[in-house]
Coordinates of C-alpha atoms in Angstrom, one line a residue:
M9 CA 7.3 55.9 15.2
R10 CA 4.8 56.3 12.4
I11 CA 3.0 53.2 11.0
S12 CA 2.3 53.2 7.3
L13 CA -1.0 52.1 5.8
C14 CA 0.6 48.9 4.4
Q15 CA 2.1 48.0 7.8
G16 CA -1.3 48.6 9.5
L17 CA -3.1 46.4 7.0
L18 CA -0.5 43.7 7.3
T19 CA -0.7 43.8 11.1
G20 CA -4.5 43.6 10.9
A21 CA -4.4 40.6 8.6
I22 CA -2.0 38.8 10.9
I23 CA -4.3 39.4 13.9
L24 CA -7.3 38.3 11.9
N25 CA -5.6 35.0 10.9
L26 CA -4.6 34.3 14.4
L27 CA -8.2 34.8 15.6
I28 CA -9.4 32.4 12.9
L29 CA -6.9 29.8 13.9
Y30 CA -7.9 30.2 17.5
Y31 CA -11.6 29.7 16.9
V32 CA -11.1 26.8 14.5
S33 CA -8.9 25.1 17.2
R34 CA -11.5 25.8 19.8
A35 CA -14.2 24.3 17.6
Q36 CA -12.2 21.1 17.0
Q37 CA -11.5 20.8 20.7
Q38 CA -15.2 21.2 21.6
M39 CA -16.1 18.6 18.9
M40 CA -13.9 16.0 20.5
E41 CA -15.2 16.9 24.0
K42 CA -18.8 16.4 22.8
R43 CA -17.9 13.0 21.3
K44 CA -16.5 11.9 24.7
E45 CA -19.7 13.0 26.4
L46 CA -22.1 10.9 24.3
G47 CA -25.1 9.7 26.1
R48 CA -25.2 12.7 28.5
G49 CA -27.8 14.7 26.7
S50 CA -28.5 16.3 23.3
R51 CA -25.8 17.8 21.2
R52 CA -25.5 19.9 18.1
T53 CA -24.5 18.4 14.8
V54 CA -23.1 19.9 11.7
R55 CA -25.5 19.0 8.9
P56 CA -24.0 18.7 5.4
A57 CA -25.6 19.9 2.3
S58 CA -28.7 18.0 1.3
P59 CA -28.6 15.8 -1.8
F60 CA -30.7 18.4 -3.6
G61 CA -28.4 21.4 -2.8
G62 CA -28.6 24.0 0.0
A63 CA -26.2 25.4 2.4
L64 CA -24.8 23.9 5.6
G65 CA -26.9 24.2 8.7
V66 CA -26.7 23.4 12.4
I67 CA -29.4 21.2 13.8
G68 CA -30.3 20.3 17.4
G69 CA -29.7 16.8 18.8
E70 CA -33.5 16.0 18.8
H71 CA -34.4 17.2 15.3
G72 CA -33.9 16.2 11.7
G73 CA -33.2 12.5 12.3
M74 CA -31.5 13.0 15.7
A75 CA -34.5 12.4 18.0
A76 CA -33.8 11.0 21.5
E77 CA -33.3 7.3 21.8
G78 CA -35.3 6.4 24.9
H79 CA -35.5 8.5 28.1
G80 CA -33.9 11.5 26.4
R81 CA -30.7 9.8 25.5
S82 CA -29.1 10.5 22.2
P83 CA -28.5 7.6 19.7
R84 CA -25.3 5.7 20.1
V85 CA -24.9 4.6 16.5
T86 CA -24.6 6.3 13.1
V87 CA -25.4 4.2 10.1
L88 CA -22.9 4.9 7.4
L89 CA -23.1 3.7 3.8
R90 CA -19.9 4.2 1.8
E91 CA -19.8 1.6 -0.9
F92 CA -22.3 2.3 -3.8
E93 CA -22.2 3.2 -7.5
F94 CA -23.7 6.4 -8.8
F95 CA -25.1 4.8 -12.0
E96 CA -27.2 2.2 -10.1
N97 CA -27.7 1.9 -6.4
F98 CA -30.3 1.3 -3.6
V99 CA -29.1 3.9 -1.2
G100 CA -32.6 5.4 -0.7
D101 CA -34.1 2.0 0.0
V102 CA -31.4 1.2 2.5
A103 CA -32.0 4.5 4.3
N104 CA -35.7 3.9 4.3
S105 CA -35.3 0.4 5.7
F106 CA -33.2 1.6 8.7
L107 CA -35.2 4.7 9.4
R108 CA -38.5 2.9 9.4
Q109 CA -37.3 0.6 12.1
R110 CA -35.1 3.1 14.0
P111 CA -36.0 6.7 13.0
E112 CA -33.9 8.2 15.7
L113 CA -30.6 6.9 14.2
P114 CA -28.5 9.2 12.0
F115 CA -28.1 7.8 8.5
L116 CA -25.1 9.1 6.5
A117 CA -24.3 8.3 2.8
V118 CA -20.7 9.2 1.9
A119 CA -19.4 9.8 -1.6
D120 CA -16.2 11.2 -3.0
T121 CA -18.0 13.6 -5.3
F122 CA -21.6 14.7 -5.7
P123 CA -23.6 11.7 -7.1
Y124 CA -25.1 11.9 -10.5
P125 CA -27.9 11.1 -10.9
P126 CA -28.6 12.8 -7.5
L127 CA -29.5 10.5 -4.6
V128 CA -33.1 10.6 -3.4
L129 CA -32.9 10.2 0.3
P130 CA -35.7 10.1 2.9
D131 CA -36.0 12.6 5.8
G132 CA -33.4 11.9 8.4
A133 CA -30.8 10.6 5.9
R134 CA -28.0 12.9 4.8
L135 CA -25.3 13.0 2.2
L136 CA -21.6 13.8 2.8
V137 CA -19.4 14.7 -0.1
L138 CA -15.7 14.3 0.7
S139 CA -14.3 16.4 -2.1
P140 CA -13.6 20.0 -0.9
S141 CA -15.5 22.9 -2.2
P142 CA -14.1 26.5 -2.3
D143 CA -17.4 28.0 -1.1
Q144 CA -17.6 25.9 2.1
P145 CA -15.6 25.7 5.3
P146 CA -13.0 22.9 5.7
H147 CA -15.1 20.8 8.2
A148 CA -17.9 20.5 5.7
H149 CA -16.0 17.7 3.9
R150 CA -14.4 16.0 6.9
P151 CA -16.5 13.0 8.1
E152 CA -15.4 13.2 11.7
F153 CA -17.3 16.4 12.1
H154 CA -20.5 14.7 10.8
V155 CA -20.6 11.7 13.2
Q156 CA -21.6 12.6 16.7
T157 CA -22.3 9.1 18.0
E158 CA -20.2 6.7 20.0
F159 CA -20.3 4.0 17.3
V160 CA -20.5 3.8 13.5
L161 CA -22.3 0.9 11.6
L162 CA -20.7 0.4 8.2
V163 CA -23.3 -1.1 5.8
P164 CA -23.0 -2.1 2.2
D165 CA -25.5 -1.1 -0.5
G166 CA -28.7 -3.1 -0.8
V167 CA -29.0 -4.3 2.8
E168 CA -32.2 -4.1 4.8
L169 CA -32.8 -3.9 8.6
E170 CA -35.2 -6.6 9.8
Q171 CA -34.2 -6.8 13.5
P172 CA -34.4 -3.4 15.2
R173 CA -32.5 -4.5 18.3
V174 CA -29.4 -5.7 16.3
F175 CA -27.6 -2.5 17.3
E176 CA -27.8 -3.2 21.0
R177 CA -26.5 -6.8 20.4
L178 CA -23.5 -5.6 18.4
I179 CA -22.7 -2.8 20.9
K180 CA -22.9 -5.4 23.7
E181 CA -20.5 -7.7 21.9
L182 CA -18.0 -4.9 21.2
E183 CA -18.2 -3.5 24.7
G184 CA -17.7 -7.0 26.1
E185 CA -14.3 -7.1 24.5
G186 CA -13.2 -4.5 27.0
G187 CA -11.0 -2.5 24.7
G188 CA -8.8 -5.4 23.8
P189 CA -7.5 -6.4 20.4
V190 CA -11.1 -6.9 19.0
R191 CA -12.0 -3.4 18.0
L192 CA -14.6 -4.3 15.3
V193 CA -17.7 -6.6 15.3
A194 CA -19.3 -7.9 12.1
V195 CA -22.3 -9.9 11.1
P196 CA -23.0 -11.4 7.6
V197 CA -25.4 -10.2 5.0
L198 CA -27.7 -12.9 3.8
A199 CA -28.3 -13.7 0.1
R200 CA -24.9 -12.3 -0.9
S201 CA -21.5 -13.8 -1.1
A202 CA -20.5 -15.7 2.0
V203 CA -18.4 -13.8 4.5
Q204 CA -15.0 -15.4 5.1
C205 CA -12.7 -14.6 8.0
L206 CA -9.1 -14.0 6.9
H207 CA -5.7 -13.5 8.4
L208 CA -4.0 -10.4 6.9
R209 CA -0.3 -9.7 7.3
V210 CA 0.9 -6.3 6.0
N211 CA 4.6 -5.9 5.5
L212 CA 5.2 -2.2 4.5
K213 CA 9.0 -2.8 4.3
E214 CA 8.4 -5.3 1.5
W215 CA 5.4 -3.4 0.0
T216 CA 3.2 -6.6 0.4
A217 CA -0.1 -7.6 2.0
T218 CA -0.8 -11.3 2.4
Y219 CA -4.2 -12.8 3.0
S220 CA -4.7 -16.4 4.2
P221 CA -7.8 -18.3 5.2
A222 CA -8.7 -18.3 8.9
A223 CA -10.8 -20.7 10.9
S224 CA -14.5 -20.0 10.2
G225 CA -17.9 -21.5 10.7
S226 CA -18.1 -21.0 14.4
S227 CA -19.9 -18.2 16.2
G228 CA -17.4 -15.5 17.3
S229 CA -14.6 -16.2 14.8
V230 CA -11.8 -13.7 15.4
C231 CA -9.5 -12.6 12.5
T232 CA -7.9 -9.6 11.0
A233 CA -9.9 -9.1 7.8
L234 CA -13.1 -10.1 6.1
Q235 CA -13.9 -11.1 2.6
G236 CA -17.5 -10.9 1.3
D237 CA -20.5 -8.9 2.4
A238 CA -20.9 -7.9 6.0
V239 CA -22.1 -5.1 8.3
V240 CA -19.4 -3.8 10.6
L241 CA -19.6 -1.9 13.9
I242 CA -16.7 0.2 15.1
R243 CA -16.2 2.8 17.7
T244 CA -16.2 6.3 16.1
E245 CA -13.0 7.2 17.9
D246 CA -11.2 4.2 16.4
L247 CA -12.6 4.8 12.9
F248 CA -11.4 8.4 12.8
N249 CA -8.1 7.6 14.3
L250 CA -7.3 5.8 11.0
S251 CA -5.3 7.8 8.5
V252 CA -7.8 7.0 5.7
P253 CA -11.1 6.2 7.6
L254 CA -13.4 5.9 4.6
G255 CA -11.1 4.9 1.7
R256 CA -12.4 2.8 -1.1
P257 CA -12.7 -0.2 -1.5
L258 CA -13.9 0.1 2.1
F259 CA -12.9 -3.4 3.5
P260 CA -9.3 -3.4 2.1
A261 CA -8.8 0.2 3.2
L262 CA -10.2 -0.5 6.6
F263 CA -8.4 -3.8 7.4
V264 CA -5.0 -2.9 6.1
Q265 CA -5.0 0.0 8.6
T266 CA -6.5 -1.9 11.5
T267 CA -4.1 -4.8 10.9
L268 CA -1.1 -2.5 11.2
R269 CA -2.5 -1.3 14.6
G270 CA -2.9 -4.9 15.8
W271 CA -6.7 -4.7 15.9
K272 CA -9.0 -7.7 15.2
V273 CA -12.6 -8.2 14.0
K274 CA -15.0 -10.6 15.5
L275 CA -17.4 -12.2 13.0
L276 CA -20.7 -13.4 14.5
E277 CA -23.0 -15.9 12.8
S278 CA -26.1 -14.0 13.9
P279 CA -28.0 -11.8 13.8
C280 CA -27.9 -11.2 10.1
F281 CA -28.9 -8.5 7.7
S282 CA -31.0 -9.3 4.7
A283 CA -30.5 -8.2 1.1
N284 CA -33.4 -8.6 -1.2
H285 CA -32.0 -6.4 -4.0
R286 CA -30.5 -9.2 -6.1
P287 CA -28.7 -8.9 -8.3
L288 CA -27.3 -5.5 -7.2
F289 CA -26.9 -4.4 -10.8
S290 CA -29.7 -4.8 -13.4
S291 CA -27.4 -5.5 -16.5
A292 CA -24.2 -7.2 -17.4
H293 CA -22.9 -3.8 -18.6
N294 CA -23.5 -2.2 -15.2
Q295 CA -21.8 -5.2 -13.4
W296 CA -18.8 -4.8 -15.7
K297 CA -18.7 -1.0 -14.9
A298 CA -18.8 -1.8 -11.2
D299 CA -16.0 -4.4 -11.5
T300 CA -13.9 -2.0 -13.5
R301 CA -14.3 0.7 -11.0
L302 CA -13.5 -1.7 -8.2
K303 CA -10.3 -2.7 -9.9
E304 CA -9.3 0.9 -10.5
A305 CA -10.2 1.9 -6.9
T306 CA -8.2 -1.0 -5.5
G307 CA -5.1 0.0 -7.5
K308 CA -5.4 3.6 -6.5
L309 CA -5.8 2.6 -2.8
M310 CA -2.9 0.1 -2.8
R311 CA -0.5 2.6 -4.5
S312 CA -1.5 5.3 -2.0
F313 CA -0.7 2.8 0.9
G314 CA 2.6 1.8 -0.7
L315 CA 1.4 -1.8 -1.3
K316 CA 2.6 -3.1 -4.7
R317 CA 1.8 -6.8 -4.2
L318 CA -1.2 -8.6 -2.8
L319 CA -1.2 -12.3 -2.1
L320 CA -4.8 -13.5 -2.1
P321 CA -6.2 -16.4 0.0
E322 CA -6.8 -18.6 -3.0
G323 CA -3.1 -18.3 -4.0
K324 CA -3.4 -15.6 -6.7
E325 CA -1.3 -12.5 -6.8
Q326 CA -2.3 -8.9 -7.7
W327 CA 0.4 -6.4 -8.7
F328 CA 0.3 -2.6 -8.4
G329 CA 3.8 -1.7 -9.2
C330 CA 6.0 -1.3 -12.3
S331 CA 6.0 -3.5 -15.4
K332 CA 7.7 -3.7 -18.8
E333 CA 5.3 -0.9 -20.0
T334 CA 5.9 1.5 -17.1
P335 CA 9.0 3.2 -15.6
R336 CA 10.5 1.5 -12.5
C337 CA 9.4 2.5 -9.0
F338 CA 12.3 4.6 -8.1
G339 CA 14.4 7.3 -9.8
T340 CA 18.1 7.8 -10.3
V341 CA 20.1 6.4 -7.3
Q342 CA 22.2 8.9 -5.4
D343 CA 25.1 7.8 -3.1
D344 CA 24.3 4.2 -3.7
T345 CA 21.1 4.7 -1.6
P346 CA 17.8 4.4 -3.4
D347 CA 15.0 6.6 -2.2
Y348 CA 13.0 3.8 -0.7
L349 CA 15.7 3.1 1.9
Y350 CA 15.1 6.5 3.4
L351 CA 11.5 5.4 3.9
D352 CA 12.6 2.3 5.8
R353 CA 11.5 0.1 2.9
W354 CA 13.3 -2.4 0.7
T355 CA 13.2 -2.9 -3.0
P356 CA 9.6 -3.0 -4.3
P357 CA 8.6 -6.6 -5.2
C358 CA 7.7 -5.7 -8.7
C359 CA 11.3 -4.4 -9.2
L360 CA 12.7 -7.6 -7.7
R361 CA 10.5 -9.6 -10.1
A362 CA 11.8 -7.6 -13.1
L363 CA 15.4 -8.1 -12.0
R364 CA 14.9 -11.8 -11.6
E365 CA 13.3 -12.0 -15.1
T366 CA 16.1 -10.0 -16.6
T367 CA 18.8 -12.0 -14.9
K368 CA 17.3 -15.3 -16.0
Y369 CA 17.1 -14.0 -19.6
V370 CA 20.6 -12.6 -19.7
I371 CA 22.2 -15.7 -18.2
N372 CA 20.3 -17.9 -20.7
V373 CA 21.7 -15.7 -23.6
L374 CA 25.2 -15.8 -22.2
E375 CA 25.2 -19.6 -21.6
S376 CA 23.8 -20.3 -25.1
S377 CA 26.4 -18.0 -26.6
G378 CA 29.4 -19.6 -24.8
V379 CA 30.2 -16.5 -22.7
R380 CA 31.7 -17.4 -19.3
Y381 CA 30.1 -15.4 -16.5
W382 CA 29.9 -15.3 -12.7
L383 CA 27.9 -13.5 -10.1
E384 CA 29.7 -10.4 -8.9
G385 CA 29.7 -8.1 -5.9
G386 CA 26.4 -7.7 -4.1
S387 CA 24.7 -10.2 -6.4
L388 CA 27.1 -12.9 -5.3
L389 CA 26.6 -11.8 -1.7
G390 CA 22.8 -12.2 -2.0
A391 CA 23.3 -15.6 -3.6
V392 CA 25.5 -16.8 -0.7
R393 CA 23.2 -15.4 2.0
H394 CA 19.8 -16.5 0.8
Q395 CA 20.0 -17.7 -2.8
D396 CA 18.4 -14.5 -4.2
I397 CA 18.9 -10.8 -4.9
I398 CA 19.6 -8.8 -1.7
P399 CA 16.1 -7.5 -0.7
W400 CA 17.3 -3.9 -0.9
D401 CA 19.4 -4.1 -4.0
Y402 CA 18.4 -2.3 -7.2
D403 CA 20.5 -4.1 -9.9
V404 CA 22.3 -7.3 -10.6
D405 CA 26.1 -7.5 -11.4
L406 CA 27.7 -10.3 -13.5
G407 CA 31.4 -10.6 -14.4
I408 CA 32.2 -11.9 -17.9
Y409 CA 35.4 -12.8 -19.8
L410 CA 36.2 -10.0 -22.2
E411 CA 37.5 -12.4 -24.8
D412 CA 34.1 -14.1 -24.9
V413 CA 32.2 -11.0 -25.9
P414 CA 32.5 -11.7 -29.7
N415 CA 30.6 -15.0 -29.1
C416 CA 27.4 -13.1 -28.2
D417 CA 25.5 -11.5 -31.0
H418 CA 23.8 -9.1 -28.5
L419 CA 27.1 -7.8 -27.3
K420 CA 29.6 -7.8 -30.2
S421 CA 27.8 -5.1 -32.1
L422 CA 27.4 -2.7 -29.2
D423 CA 30.4 -0.4 -29.8
S424 CA 27.8 2.4 -29.9
G425 CA 24.1 2.7 -29.5
S426 CA 21.8 0.1 -28.2
L427 CA 19.9 -3.0 -29.3
V428 CA 16.3 -3.8 -28.5
D429 CA 15.9 -7.6 -28.9
A430 CA 12.9 -9.6 -29.9
N431 CA 11.8 -9.9 -26.3
G432 CA 11.9 -6.2 -25.5
Y433 CA 15.2 -6.2 -23.5
V434 CA 17.6 -3.3 -24.2
W435 CA 21.3 -4.2 -24.7
E436 CA 23.7 -1.2 -24.6
R437 CA 27.2 -0.1 -23.8
A438 CA 27.0 1.8 -20.6
V439 CA 27.7 5.5 -20.8
E440 CA 29.5 5.4 -17.4
G441 CA 32.4 3.3 -18.7
D442 CA 33.5 0.2 -20.6
F443 CA 30.9 -2.3 -19.5
Y444 CA 27.5 -3.5 -20.8
R445 CA 24.0 -3.0 -19.4
V446 CA 20.8 -5.0 -20.2
Q447 CA 17.6 -3.1 -19.3
Y448 CA 14.2 -4.7 -18.6
S449 CA 12.6 -2.7 -21.3
E450 CA 12.7 0.7 -23.0
A451 CA 10.4 2.1 -20.4
N452 CA 11.6 0.3 -17.4
H453 CA 15.4 0.7 -16.7
L454 CA 15.9 -2.0 -14.1
H455 CA 19.0 -3.7 -15.3
V456 CA 21.8 -6.2 -15.2
D457 CA 25.3 -4.9 -15.5
L458 CA 27.9 -7.0 -17.4
W459 CA 31.5 -6.3 -16.3
P460 CA 34.2 -7.5 -18.8
F461 CA 37.3 -8.8 -17.0
Y462 CA 40.5 -10.2 -18.6
P463 CA 43.4 -12.1 -17.0
R464 CA 46.8 -10.4 -16.6
N465 CA 49.6 -12.4 -14.9
G466 CA 47.0 -14.6 -13.1
V467 CA 44.9 -11.6 -11.9
M468 CA 41.5 -10.6 -13.3
T469 CA 41.4 -6.9 -14.2
K470 CA 39.3 -4.6 -16.3
D471 CA 39.4 -1.2 -17.9
T472 CA 36.6 0.6 -16.0
W473 CA 36.6 0.9 -12.2
T474 CA 34.0 2.4 -9.9
E475 CA 34.4 4.1 -6.6
H476 CA 33.0 1.1 -4.7
K477 CA 35.6 -0.4 -2.4
Q478 CA 34.6 -3.9 -3.6
D479 CA 35.5 -3.1 -7.2
V480 CA 39.0 -4.5 -7.1
E481 CA 41.2 -7.0 -9.0
F482 CA 41.2 -10.6 -7.9
P483 CA 43.2 -13.8 -8.6
E484 CA 41.9 -15.8 -11.6
H485 CA 41.9 -19.0 -9.6
F486 CA 38.6 -18.0 -8.1
L487 CA 37.1 -18.7 -11.6
Q488 CA 38.9 -22.0 -12.2
P489 CA 36.5 -23.7 -12.0
L490 CA 33.3 -21.7 -11.8
V491 CA 30.7 -23.5 -9.7
P492 CA 26.9 -23.7 -10.0
M493 CA 24.8 -22.1 -7.2
P494 CA 21.1 -21.2 -6.8
F495 CA 20.2 -17.6 -7.4
A496 CA 16.9 -15.8 -8.0
G497 CA 15.1 -19.0 -8.9
I498 CA 17.7 -20.3 -11.3
T499 CA 21.1 -22.0 -11.3
A500 CA 23.8 -19.5 -12.0
Y501 CA 27.6 -19.7 -11.8
G502 CA 29.9 -18.1 -9.2
P503 CA 33.5 -18.2 -7.9
N504 CA 34.7 -21.4 -6.4
N505 CA 35.6 -20.0 -3.0
Q506 CA 32.8 -17.6 -2.4
R507 CA 33.7 -16.6 1.2
A508 CA 37.3 -15.8 0.4
F509 CA 36.2 -14.0 -2.8
L510 CA 33.6 -11.9 -0.9
E511 CA 35.9 -11.1 2.0
L512 CA 38.5 -10.0 -0.5
K513 CA 35.9 -7.7 -2.1
F514 CA 34.0 -6.4 1.0
G515 CA 36.0 -7.3 4.1
E516 CA 36.0 -10.0 6.7
G517 CA 32.6 -11.0 8.1
V518 CA 30.6 -9.5 5.3
I519 CA 28.4 -12.6 4.9
E520 CA 27.3 -12.5 8.5
N521 CA 26.9 -8.8 8.8
P522 CA 24.4 -7.4 6.3
Q523 CA 24.6 -3.7 5.6
Y524 CA 23.1 -1.1 3.2
P525 CA 25.4 -0.1 0.3
N526 CA 26.3 3.3 1.9
P527 CA 26.1 3.1 5.7
M528 CA 27.2 6.7 5.9
K529 CA 23.8 7.7 4.3
K530 CA 21.5 5.0 5.7
R531 CA 22.3 2.1 8.0
L532 CA 20.5 -1.2 8.2
D533 CA 18.6 -1.8 11.5
R534 CA 20.5 -4.6 13.2
R535 CA 17.2 -6.4 14.0
F536 CA 17.2 -7.5 10.4
G537 CA 20.8 -8.5 10.3
S538 CA 20.2 -12.2 10.8
V539 CA 17.0 -12.5 8.7
F540 CA 18.7 -13.5 5.5
L541 CA 21.6 -15.6 6.7

């Protein structure tokens, strides 16, 4: 069989790619083996480009800032500075401070992009740029390839090393924990904001992180997060087992991930690091720039982690989800199953907040207009279970009397088109059938649906029906009288025999047995079945 030129070239290219993959895999395996053999002799380290340009090089374990640390042993700690601003920083001074006292320690400054103005670093300090470059190999921008020590000391900008033996003290503290839940050790930075130990709870299902104060003031406080300026020691293996080991802002990125792994941080009272560069920024404008960049970086980080709400220890909230000015957090719902359910998450809290606001607003309009309404379907189910919207629901349903529609100025003129009222809510006749929809805003289509019913021979019926099994006729006596009930932070009205009404709609036992709207597509984990009863 003759092989054509094209077939030969293709075969050669495949073989070449396989060889490249083999050698890259071998290189990564050897790198991990070297990390496990720390302290057994010198090793080779990939040296990134210098802050003044130049190609990557390979340097021996006892050269270029990697000199032996006593009796031929390699250093156990890499000093890593991640948090600094390009427009004003003290990175060079920090590096000088550490290298004067401990010249054998590797010092690594890490930036997302090449700093401008360029950093001026002393001999022994290196810069790592995380952004990939097309002219360099992939490992050039991966930090785990640039740290060959057993531990990493994470330091903020502006700190100074005054006690050379602090490294041994911190290592002893961390090793003394024996690989238990304490996987980080921290000490405060003097002359900066006080360090506070916090408890952090991260609930990815609810897109929320909650900070609360922890006991502090005693040496050896153990908690799950820190607030303020501190120096943190962590094992290199632990750091690079995080999905985003060097995200910014560093502490929120670090502690969200360590909390989800059950790790804790031990905050010592001493030794401390000094910080004589105060204030860190020389002008109010630069401080404003730093604060603005911090806010932007925090938003980007939280959105990448899928966290849309932060509850801060002082009781304030920060939101990173949708608002009236933005689209909602999920797209068109298919098969009654929004996309977030497939991610094992529930309705984002910003969406629930918007639904509550819209519900409160619509109910106020209906009541002031003399329109009789009641909680319908899943909204009534949520009200009965836990006085709120079901945590995975994506809209609110209200039934109204069709004959009362002319009483409401927002509804009576909606034979076609839509109405944007003075508060930015959009009232419209739904295109799917003969009912009304009130959207949170023109940009954000979270909504409350209004279903017009009318009595016929003692039975409430309507002109538009959906494929939902709970969308059925029901006796009018459930509405005579309507009864007040708590819902989404307000008092709303519902049917007078709520259990019988719901079991007519959904089936027996529906209150005690929560389930997602379409169990054929996605079923609720039974562990959560009793949470909201």
